Coordinates of N, CA and C in Angstrom, one line a residue:
X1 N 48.3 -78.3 -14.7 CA 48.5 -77.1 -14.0 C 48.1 -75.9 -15.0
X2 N 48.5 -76.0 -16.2 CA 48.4 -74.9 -17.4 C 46.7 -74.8 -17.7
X3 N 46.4 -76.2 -17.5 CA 44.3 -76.2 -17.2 C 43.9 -74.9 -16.3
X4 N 44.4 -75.6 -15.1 CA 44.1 -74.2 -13.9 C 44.1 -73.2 -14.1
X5 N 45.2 -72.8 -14.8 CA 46.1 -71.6 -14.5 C 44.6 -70.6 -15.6
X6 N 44.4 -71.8 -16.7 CA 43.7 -71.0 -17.8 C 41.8 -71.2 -17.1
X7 N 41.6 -71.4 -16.5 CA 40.2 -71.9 -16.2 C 40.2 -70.4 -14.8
X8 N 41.3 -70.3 -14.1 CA 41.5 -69.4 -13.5 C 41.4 -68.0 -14.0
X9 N 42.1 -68.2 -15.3 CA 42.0 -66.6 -16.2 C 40.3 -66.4 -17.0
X10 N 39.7 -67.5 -17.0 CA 38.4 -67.4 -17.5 C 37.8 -66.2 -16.2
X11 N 37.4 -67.2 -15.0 CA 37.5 -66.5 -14.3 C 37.3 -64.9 -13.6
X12 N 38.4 -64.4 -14.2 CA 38.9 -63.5 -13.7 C 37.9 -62.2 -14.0
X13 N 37.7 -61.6 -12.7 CA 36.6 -60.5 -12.4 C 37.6 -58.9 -12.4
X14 N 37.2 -58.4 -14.1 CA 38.5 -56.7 -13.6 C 37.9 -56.2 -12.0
X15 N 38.8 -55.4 -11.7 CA 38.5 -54.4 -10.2 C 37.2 -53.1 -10.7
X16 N 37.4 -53.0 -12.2 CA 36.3 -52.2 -12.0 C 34.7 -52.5 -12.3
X17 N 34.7 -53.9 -12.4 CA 33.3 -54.6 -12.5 C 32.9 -54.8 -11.1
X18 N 33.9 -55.1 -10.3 CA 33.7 -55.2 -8.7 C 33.1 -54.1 -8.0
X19 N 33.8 -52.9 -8.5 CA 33.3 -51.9 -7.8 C 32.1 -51.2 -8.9
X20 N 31.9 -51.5 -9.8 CA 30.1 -51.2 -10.0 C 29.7 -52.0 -9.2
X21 N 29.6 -53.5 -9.0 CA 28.8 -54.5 -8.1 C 28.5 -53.7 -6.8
X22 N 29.6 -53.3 -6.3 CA 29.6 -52.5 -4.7 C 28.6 -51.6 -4.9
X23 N 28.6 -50.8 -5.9 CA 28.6 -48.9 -6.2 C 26.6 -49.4 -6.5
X24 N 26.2 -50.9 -7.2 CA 24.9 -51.0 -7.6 C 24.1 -51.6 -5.9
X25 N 24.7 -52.4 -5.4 CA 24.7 -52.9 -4.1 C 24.0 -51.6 -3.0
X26 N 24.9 -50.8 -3.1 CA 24.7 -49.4 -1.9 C 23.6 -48.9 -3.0
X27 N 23.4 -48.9 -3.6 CA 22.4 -47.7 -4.4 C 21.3 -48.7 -4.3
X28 N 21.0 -50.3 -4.7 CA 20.1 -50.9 -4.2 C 19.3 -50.6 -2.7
X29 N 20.4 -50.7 -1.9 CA 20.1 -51.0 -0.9 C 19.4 -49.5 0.4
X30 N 19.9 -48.2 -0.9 CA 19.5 -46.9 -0.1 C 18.1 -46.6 -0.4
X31 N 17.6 -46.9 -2.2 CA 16.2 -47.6 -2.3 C 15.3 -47.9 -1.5
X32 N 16.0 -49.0 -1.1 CA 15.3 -50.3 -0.3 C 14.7 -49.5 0.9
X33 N 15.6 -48.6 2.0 CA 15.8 -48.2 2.7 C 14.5 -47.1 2.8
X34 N 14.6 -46.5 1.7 CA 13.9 -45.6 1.3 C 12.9 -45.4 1.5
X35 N 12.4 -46.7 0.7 CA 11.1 -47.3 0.6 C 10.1 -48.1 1.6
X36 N 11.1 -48.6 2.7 CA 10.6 -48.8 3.9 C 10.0 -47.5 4.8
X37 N 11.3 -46.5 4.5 CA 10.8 -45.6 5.5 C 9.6 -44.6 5.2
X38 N 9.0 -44.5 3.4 CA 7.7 -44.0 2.9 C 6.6 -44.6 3.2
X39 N 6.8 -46.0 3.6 CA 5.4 -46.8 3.7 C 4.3 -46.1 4.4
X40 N 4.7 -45.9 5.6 CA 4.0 -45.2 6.4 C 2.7 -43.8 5.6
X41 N 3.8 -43.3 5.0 CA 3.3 -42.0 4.1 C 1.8 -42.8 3.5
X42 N 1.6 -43.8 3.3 CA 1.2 -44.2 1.8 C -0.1 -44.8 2.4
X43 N 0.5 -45.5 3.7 CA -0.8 -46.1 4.1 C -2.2 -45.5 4.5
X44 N -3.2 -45.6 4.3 CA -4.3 -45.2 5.2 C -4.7 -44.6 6.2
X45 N -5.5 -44.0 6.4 CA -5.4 -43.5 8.1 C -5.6 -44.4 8.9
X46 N -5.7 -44.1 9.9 CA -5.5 -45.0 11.3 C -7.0 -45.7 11.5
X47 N -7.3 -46.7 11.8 CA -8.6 -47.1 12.1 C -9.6 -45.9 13.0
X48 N -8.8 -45.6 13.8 CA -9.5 -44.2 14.6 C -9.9 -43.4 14.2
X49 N -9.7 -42.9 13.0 CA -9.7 -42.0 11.6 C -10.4 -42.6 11.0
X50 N -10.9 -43.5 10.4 CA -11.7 -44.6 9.4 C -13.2 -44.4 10.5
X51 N -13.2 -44.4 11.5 CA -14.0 -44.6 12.4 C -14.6 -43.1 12.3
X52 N -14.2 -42.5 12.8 CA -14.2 -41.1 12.5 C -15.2 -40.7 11.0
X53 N -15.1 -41.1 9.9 CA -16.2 -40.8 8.6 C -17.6 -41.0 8.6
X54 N -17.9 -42.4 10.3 CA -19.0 -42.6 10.3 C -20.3 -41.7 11.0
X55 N -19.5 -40.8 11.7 CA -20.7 -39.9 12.2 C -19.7 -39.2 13.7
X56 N -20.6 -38.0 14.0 CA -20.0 -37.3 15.7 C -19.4 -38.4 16.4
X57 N -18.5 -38.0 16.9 CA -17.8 -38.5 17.9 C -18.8 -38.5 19.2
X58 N -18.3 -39.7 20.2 CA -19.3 -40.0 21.7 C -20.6 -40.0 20.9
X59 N -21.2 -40.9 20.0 CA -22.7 -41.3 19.4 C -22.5 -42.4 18.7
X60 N -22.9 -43.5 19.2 CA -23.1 -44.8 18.7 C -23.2 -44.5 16.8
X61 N -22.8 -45.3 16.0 CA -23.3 -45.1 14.7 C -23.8 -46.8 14.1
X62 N -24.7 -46.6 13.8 CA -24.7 -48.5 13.2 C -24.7 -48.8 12.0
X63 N -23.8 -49.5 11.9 CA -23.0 -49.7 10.6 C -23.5 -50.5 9.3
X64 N -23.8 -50.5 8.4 CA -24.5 -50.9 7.2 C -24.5 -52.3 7.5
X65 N -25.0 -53.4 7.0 CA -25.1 -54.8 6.9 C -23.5 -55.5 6.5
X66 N -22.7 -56.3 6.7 CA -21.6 -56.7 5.8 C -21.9 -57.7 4.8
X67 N -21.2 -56.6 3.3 CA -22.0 -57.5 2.3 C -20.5 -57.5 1.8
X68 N -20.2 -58.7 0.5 CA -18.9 -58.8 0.0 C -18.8 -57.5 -0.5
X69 N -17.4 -57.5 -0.4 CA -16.5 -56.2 -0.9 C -17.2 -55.1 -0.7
X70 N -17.5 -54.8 -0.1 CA -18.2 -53.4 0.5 C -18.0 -53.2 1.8
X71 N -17.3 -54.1 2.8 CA -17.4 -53.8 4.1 C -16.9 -52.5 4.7
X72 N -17.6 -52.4 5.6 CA -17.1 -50.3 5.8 C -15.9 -50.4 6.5
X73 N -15.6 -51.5 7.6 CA -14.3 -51.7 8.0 C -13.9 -53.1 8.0
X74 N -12.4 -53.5 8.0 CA -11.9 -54.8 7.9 C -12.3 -55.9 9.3
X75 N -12.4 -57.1 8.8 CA -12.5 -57.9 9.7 C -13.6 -57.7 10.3
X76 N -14.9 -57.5 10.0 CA -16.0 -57.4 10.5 C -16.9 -58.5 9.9
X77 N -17.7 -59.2 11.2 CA -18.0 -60.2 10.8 C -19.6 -60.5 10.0
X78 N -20.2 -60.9 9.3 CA -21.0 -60.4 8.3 C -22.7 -61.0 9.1
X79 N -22.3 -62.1 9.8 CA -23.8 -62.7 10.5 C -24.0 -62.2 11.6
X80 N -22.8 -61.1 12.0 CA -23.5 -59.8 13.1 C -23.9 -58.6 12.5
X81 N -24.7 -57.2 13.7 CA -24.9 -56.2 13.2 C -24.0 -55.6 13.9
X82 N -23.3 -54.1 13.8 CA -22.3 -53.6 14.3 C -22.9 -51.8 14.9
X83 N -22.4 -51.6 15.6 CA -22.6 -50.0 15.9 C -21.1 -49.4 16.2
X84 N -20.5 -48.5 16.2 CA -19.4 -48.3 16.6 C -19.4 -46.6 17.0
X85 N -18.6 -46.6 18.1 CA -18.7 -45.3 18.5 C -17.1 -44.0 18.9
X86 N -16.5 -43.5 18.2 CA -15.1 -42.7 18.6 C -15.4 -41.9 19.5
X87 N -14.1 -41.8 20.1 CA -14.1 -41.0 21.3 C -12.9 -40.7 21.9
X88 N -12.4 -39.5 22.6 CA -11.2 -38.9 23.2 C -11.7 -38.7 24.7
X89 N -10.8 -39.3 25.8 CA -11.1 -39.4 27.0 C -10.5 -37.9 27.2
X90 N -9.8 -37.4 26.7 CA -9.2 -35.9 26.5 C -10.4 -35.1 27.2
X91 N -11.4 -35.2 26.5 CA -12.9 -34.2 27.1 C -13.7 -35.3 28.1
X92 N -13.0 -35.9 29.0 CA -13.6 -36.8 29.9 C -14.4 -38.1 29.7
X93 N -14.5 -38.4 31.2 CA -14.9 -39.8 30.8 C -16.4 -40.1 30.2
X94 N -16.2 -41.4 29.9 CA -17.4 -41.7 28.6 C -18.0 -42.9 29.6
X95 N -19.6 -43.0 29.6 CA -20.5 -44.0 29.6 C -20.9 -44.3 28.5
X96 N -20.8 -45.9 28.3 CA -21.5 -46.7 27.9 C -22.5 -47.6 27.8
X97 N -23.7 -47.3 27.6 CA -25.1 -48.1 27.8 C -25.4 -49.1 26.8
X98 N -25.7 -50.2 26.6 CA -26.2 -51.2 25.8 C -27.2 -52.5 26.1
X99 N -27.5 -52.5 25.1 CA -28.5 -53.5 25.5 C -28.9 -54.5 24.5
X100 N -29.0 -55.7 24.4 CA -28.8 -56.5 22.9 C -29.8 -57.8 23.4
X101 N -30.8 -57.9 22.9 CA -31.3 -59.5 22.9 C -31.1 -59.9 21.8
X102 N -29.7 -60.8 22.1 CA -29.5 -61.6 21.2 C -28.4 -62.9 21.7
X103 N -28.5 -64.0 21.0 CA -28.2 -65.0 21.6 C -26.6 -64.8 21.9
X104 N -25.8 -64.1 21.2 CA -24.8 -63.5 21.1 C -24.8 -61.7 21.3
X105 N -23.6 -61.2 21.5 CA -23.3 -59.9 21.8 C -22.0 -59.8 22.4
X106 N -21.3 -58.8 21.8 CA -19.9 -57.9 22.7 C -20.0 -57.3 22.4
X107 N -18.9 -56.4 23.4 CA -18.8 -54.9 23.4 C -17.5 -54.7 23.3
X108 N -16.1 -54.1 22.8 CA -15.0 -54.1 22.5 C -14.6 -52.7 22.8
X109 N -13.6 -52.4 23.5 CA -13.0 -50.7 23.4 C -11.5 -51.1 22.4
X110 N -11.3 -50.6 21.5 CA -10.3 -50.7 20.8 C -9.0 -49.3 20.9
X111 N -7.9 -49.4 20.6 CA -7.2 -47.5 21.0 C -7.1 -47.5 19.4
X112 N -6.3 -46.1 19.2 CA -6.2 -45.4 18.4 C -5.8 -46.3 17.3
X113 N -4.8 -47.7 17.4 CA -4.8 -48.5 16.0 C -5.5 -49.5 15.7
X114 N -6.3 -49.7 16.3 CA -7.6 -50.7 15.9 C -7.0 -52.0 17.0
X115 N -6.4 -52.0 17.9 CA -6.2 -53.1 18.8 C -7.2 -53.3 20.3
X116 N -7.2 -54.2 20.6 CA -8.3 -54.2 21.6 C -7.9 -54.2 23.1
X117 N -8.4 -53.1 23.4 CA -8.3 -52.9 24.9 C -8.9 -53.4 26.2
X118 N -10.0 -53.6 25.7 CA -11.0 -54.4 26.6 C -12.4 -55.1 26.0
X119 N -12.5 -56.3 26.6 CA -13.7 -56.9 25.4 C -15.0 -57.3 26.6
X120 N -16.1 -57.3 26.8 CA -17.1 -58.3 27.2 C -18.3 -58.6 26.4
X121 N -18.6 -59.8 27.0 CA -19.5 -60.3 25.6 C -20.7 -61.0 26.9
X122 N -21.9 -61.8 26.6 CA -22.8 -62.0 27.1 C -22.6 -63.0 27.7
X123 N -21.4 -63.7 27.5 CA -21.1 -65.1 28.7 C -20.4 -64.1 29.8
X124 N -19.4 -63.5 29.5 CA -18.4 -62.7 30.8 C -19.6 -61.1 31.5
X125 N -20.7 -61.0 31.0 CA -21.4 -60.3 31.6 C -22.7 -60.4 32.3
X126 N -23.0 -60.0 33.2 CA -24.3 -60.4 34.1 C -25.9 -60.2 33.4
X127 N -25.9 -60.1 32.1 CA -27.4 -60.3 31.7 C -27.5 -59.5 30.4
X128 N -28.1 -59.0 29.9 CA -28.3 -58.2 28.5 C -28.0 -56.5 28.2
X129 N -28.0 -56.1 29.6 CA -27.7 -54.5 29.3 C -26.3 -54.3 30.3
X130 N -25.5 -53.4 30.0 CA -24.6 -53.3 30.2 C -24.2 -51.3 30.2
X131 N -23.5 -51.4 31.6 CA -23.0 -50.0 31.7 C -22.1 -49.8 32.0
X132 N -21.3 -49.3 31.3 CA -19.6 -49.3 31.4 C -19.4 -47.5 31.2
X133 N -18.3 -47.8 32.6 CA -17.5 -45.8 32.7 C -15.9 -46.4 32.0
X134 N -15.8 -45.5 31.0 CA -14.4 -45.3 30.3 C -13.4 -44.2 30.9
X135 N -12.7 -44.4 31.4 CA -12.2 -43.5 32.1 C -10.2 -43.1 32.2
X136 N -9.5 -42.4 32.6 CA -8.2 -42.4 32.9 C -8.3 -42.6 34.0
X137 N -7.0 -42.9 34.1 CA -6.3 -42.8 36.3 C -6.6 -41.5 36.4
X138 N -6.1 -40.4 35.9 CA -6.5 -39.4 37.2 C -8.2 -38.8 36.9
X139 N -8.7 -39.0 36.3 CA -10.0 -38.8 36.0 C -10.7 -39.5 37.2
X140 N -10.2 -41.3 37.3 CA -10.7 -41.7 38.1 C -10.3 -42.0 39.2
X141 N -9.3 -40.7 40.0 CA -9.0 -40.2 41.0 C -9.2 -39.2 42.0
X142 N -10.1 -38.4 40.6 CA -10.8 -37.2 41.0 C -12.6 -37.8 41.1
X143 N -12.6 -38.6 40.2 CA -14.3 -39.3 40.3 C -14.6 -39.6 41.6
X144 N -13.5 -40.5 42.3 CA -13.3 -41.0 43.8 C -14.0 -40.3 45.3
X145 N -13.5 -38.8 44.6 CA -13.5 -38.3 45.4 C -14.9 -37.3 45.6
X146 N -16.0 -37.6 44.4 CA -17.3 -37.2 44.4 C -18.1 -38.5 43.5
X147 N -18.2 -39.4 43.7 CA -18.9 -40.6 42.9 C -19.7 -40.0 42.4
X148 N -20.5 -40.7 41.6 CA -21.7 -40.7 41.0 C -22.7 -42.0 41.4
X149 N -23.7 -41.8 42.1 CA -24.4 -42.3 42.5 C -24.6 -44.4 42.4
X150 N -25.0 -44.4 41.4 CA -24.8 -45.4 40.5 C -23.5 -46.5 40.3
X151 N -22.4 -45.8 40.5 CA -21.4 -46.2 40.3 C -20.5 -47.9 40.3
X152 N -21.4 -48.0 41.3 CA -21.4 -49.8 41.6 C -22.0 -50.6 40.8
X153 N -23.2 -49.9 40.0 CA -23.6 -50.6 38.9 C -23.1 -50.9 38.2
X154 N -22.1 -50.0 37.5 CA -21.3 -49.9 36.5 C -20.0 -50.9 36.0
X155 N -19.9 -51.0 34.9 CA -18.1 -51.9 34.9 C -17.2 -50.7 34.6
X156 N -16.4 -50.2 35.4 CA -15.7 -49.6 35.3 C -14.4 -49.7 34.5
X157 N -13.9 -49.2 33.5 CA -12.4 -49.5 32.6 C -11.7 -48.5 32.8
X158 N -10.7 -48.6 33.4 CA -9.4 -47.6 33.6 C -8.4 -47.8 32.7
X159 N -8.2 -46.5 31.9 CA -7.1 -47.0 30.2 C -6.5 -46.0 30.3
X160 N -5.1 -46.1 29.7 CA -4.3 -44.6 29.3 C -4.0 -44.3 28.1
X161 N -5.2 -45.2 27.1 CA -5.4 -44.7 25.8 C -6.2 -43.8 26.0
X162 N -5.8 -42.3 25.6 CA -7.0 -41.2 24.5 C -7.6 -41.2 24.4
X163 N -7.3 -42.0 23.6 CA -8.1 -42.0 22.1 C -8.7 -43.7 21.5
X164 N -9.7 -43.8 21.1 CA -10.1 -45.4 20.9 C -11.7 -44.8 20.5
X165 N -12.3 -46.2 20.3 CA -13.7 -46.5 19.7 C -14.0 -47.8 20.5
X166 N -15.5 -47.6 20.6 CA -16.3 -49.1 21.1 C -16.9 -49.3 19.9
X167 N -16.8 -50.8 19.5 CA -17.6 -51.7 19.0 C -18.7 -52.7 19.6
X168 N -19.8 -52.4 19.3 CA -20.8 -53.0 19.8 C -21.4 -53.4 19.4
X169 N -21.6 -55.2 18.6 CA -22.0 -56.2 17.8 C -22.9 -57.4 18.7
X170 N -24.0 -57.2 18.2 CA -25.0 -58.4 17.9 C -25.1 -59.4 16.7
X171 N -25.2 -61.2 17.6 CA -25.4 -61.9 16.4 C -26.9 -61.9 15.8
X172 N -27.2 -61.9 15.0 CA -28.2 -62.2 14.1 C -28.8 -63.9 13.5
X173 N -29.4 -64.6 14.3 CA -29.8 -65.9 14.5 C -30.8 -66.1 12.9
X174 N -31.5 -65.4 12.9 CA -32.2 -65.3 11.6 C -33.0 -63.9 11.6
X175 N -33.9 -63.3 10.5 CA -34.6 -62.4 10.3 C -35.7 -61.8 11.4
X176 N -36.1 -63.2 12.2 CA -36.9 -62.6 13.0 C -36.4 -61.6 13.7
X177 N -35.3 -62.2 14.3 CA -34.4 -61.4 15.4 C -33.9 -59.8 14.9
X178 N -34.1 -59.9 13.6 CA -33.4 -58.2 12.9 C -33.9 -56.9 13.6
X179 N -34.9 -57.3 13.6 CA -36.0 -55.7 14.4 C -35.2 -55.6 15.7
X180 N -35.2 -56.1 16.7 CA -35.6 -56.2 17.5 C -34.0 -55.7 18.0
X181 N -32.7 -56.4 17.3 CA -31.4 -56.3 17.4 C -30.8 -54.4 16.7
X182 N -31.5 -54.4 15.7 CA -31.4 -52.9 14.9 C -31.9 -51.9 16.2
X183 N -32.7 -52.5 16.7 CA -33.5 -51.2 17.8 C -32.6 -51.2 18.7
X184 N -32.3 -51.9 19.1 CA -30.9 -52.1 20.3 C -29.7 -51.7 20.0
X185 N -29.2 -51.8 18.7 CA -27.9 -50.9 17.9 C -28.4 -49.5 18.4
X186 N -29.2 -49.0 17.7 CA -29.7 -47.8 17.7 C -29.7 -47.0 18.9
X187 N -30.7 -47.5 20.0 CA -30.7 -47.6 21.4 C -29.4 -47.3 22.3
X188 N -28.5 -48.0 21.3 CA -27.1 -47.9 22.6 C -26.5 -46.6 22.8
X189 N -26.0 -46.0 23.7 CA -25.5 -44.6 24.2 C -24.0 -44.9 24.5
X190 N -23.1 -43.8 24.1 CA -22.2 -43.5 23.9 C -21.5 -41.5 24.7
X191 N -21.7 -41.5 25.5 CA -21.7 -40.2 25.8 C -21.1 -39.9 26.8
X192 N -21.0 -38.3 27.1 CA -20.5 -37.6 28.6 C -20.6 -38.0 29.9
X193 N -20.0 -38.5 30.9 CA -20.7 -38.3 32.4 C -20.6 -36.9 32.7
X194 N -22.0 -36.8 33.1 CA -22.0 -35.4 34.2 C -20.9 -35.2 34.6
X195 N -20.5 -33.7 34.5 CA -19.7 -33.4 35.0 C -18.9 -33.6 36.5
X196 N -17.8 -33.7 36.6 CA -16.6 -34.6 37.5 C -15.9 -33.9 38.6

């Protein structure tokens, strides 16, 4: 019993070591707190903003080659070529023209954080050129009510993102195909519809 009693007194934690533990605990943990809530500050801009350095807004831009550690943006795949275009549905709707001979191709609308809103590529599309209207609901409420001629040609995308970018990548099979894929980057339109 006198074991215990003394193994118990080893033990023994004063009350005021306890409450530094508490008093280091809350001051840890306000830190912690702290530091979650600055992340944001620290990060990067938005991919919409990244997108934004490459050239005017509503104008296709085509993107350097992807070589290691240099890539202009993440996750870009390096045996395609890329064009990418920002844009605010804010100053109305946007057409999209493209055109790609290549054994591969998509077109991607992404919003304001780099997530994808709508994708087609050359298996889910009817042949090599592609015309897509970007548009809101009430934009394309009021369109309804004076079409634009054409309009059936088109793939129409109804979004209530803003703000976003199209990505528009060809694969690259070998060198022959470079010319011919760069001219079609180049080529692709990004712009205004006549007025609505």
């Amino acid at each position: 019993m006198n074991d215990l009693l003394k193994k118990l007194q080893d033990f023994y934690i004063s009350p005021r070591w306890v409450l530094w533990g508490i008093g280091g605990l809350l001051v840890a943990g306000i830190i912690h707190v702290s530091i979650v809530l600055s992340v944001p500050a620290y990060v990067p801009d938005s991919p919409y903003d990244r997108v934004g350095d490459f050239g005017a807004d509503r104008n296709f831009q085509v993107l350097p080659p992807i070589l290691p550690r240099s890539e202009p943006l993440p996750d870009l795949d390096p045996s395609m070529r890329h064009a990418i275009c920002r844009y605010s549905l804010e100053n109305g709707p946007l057409i999209i023209t493209t055109y790609a001979p290549s054994p591969f191709w998509s077109l991607g609308l992404f919003n304001e954080n780099g997530q994808v809103t709508y994708s087609l590529n050359d298996k889910t599309s009817e042949g090599e050129a592609v015309r897509m209207l970007v548009l809101t609901p009430q934009q394309l409420s009021i369109l309804r009510e004076n079409p634009p001629d054409d309009l059936e040609e088109m793939i129409v995308v109804e979004t209530d993102e803003l703000k976003g970018f199209a990505l528009f990548r060809a694969f690259v099979p070998s060198n022959a195909y470079l010319p011919q894929i760069s001219q079609a980057l180049r080529s692709a339109t990004c712009s205004d519809l006549p007025q609505i």
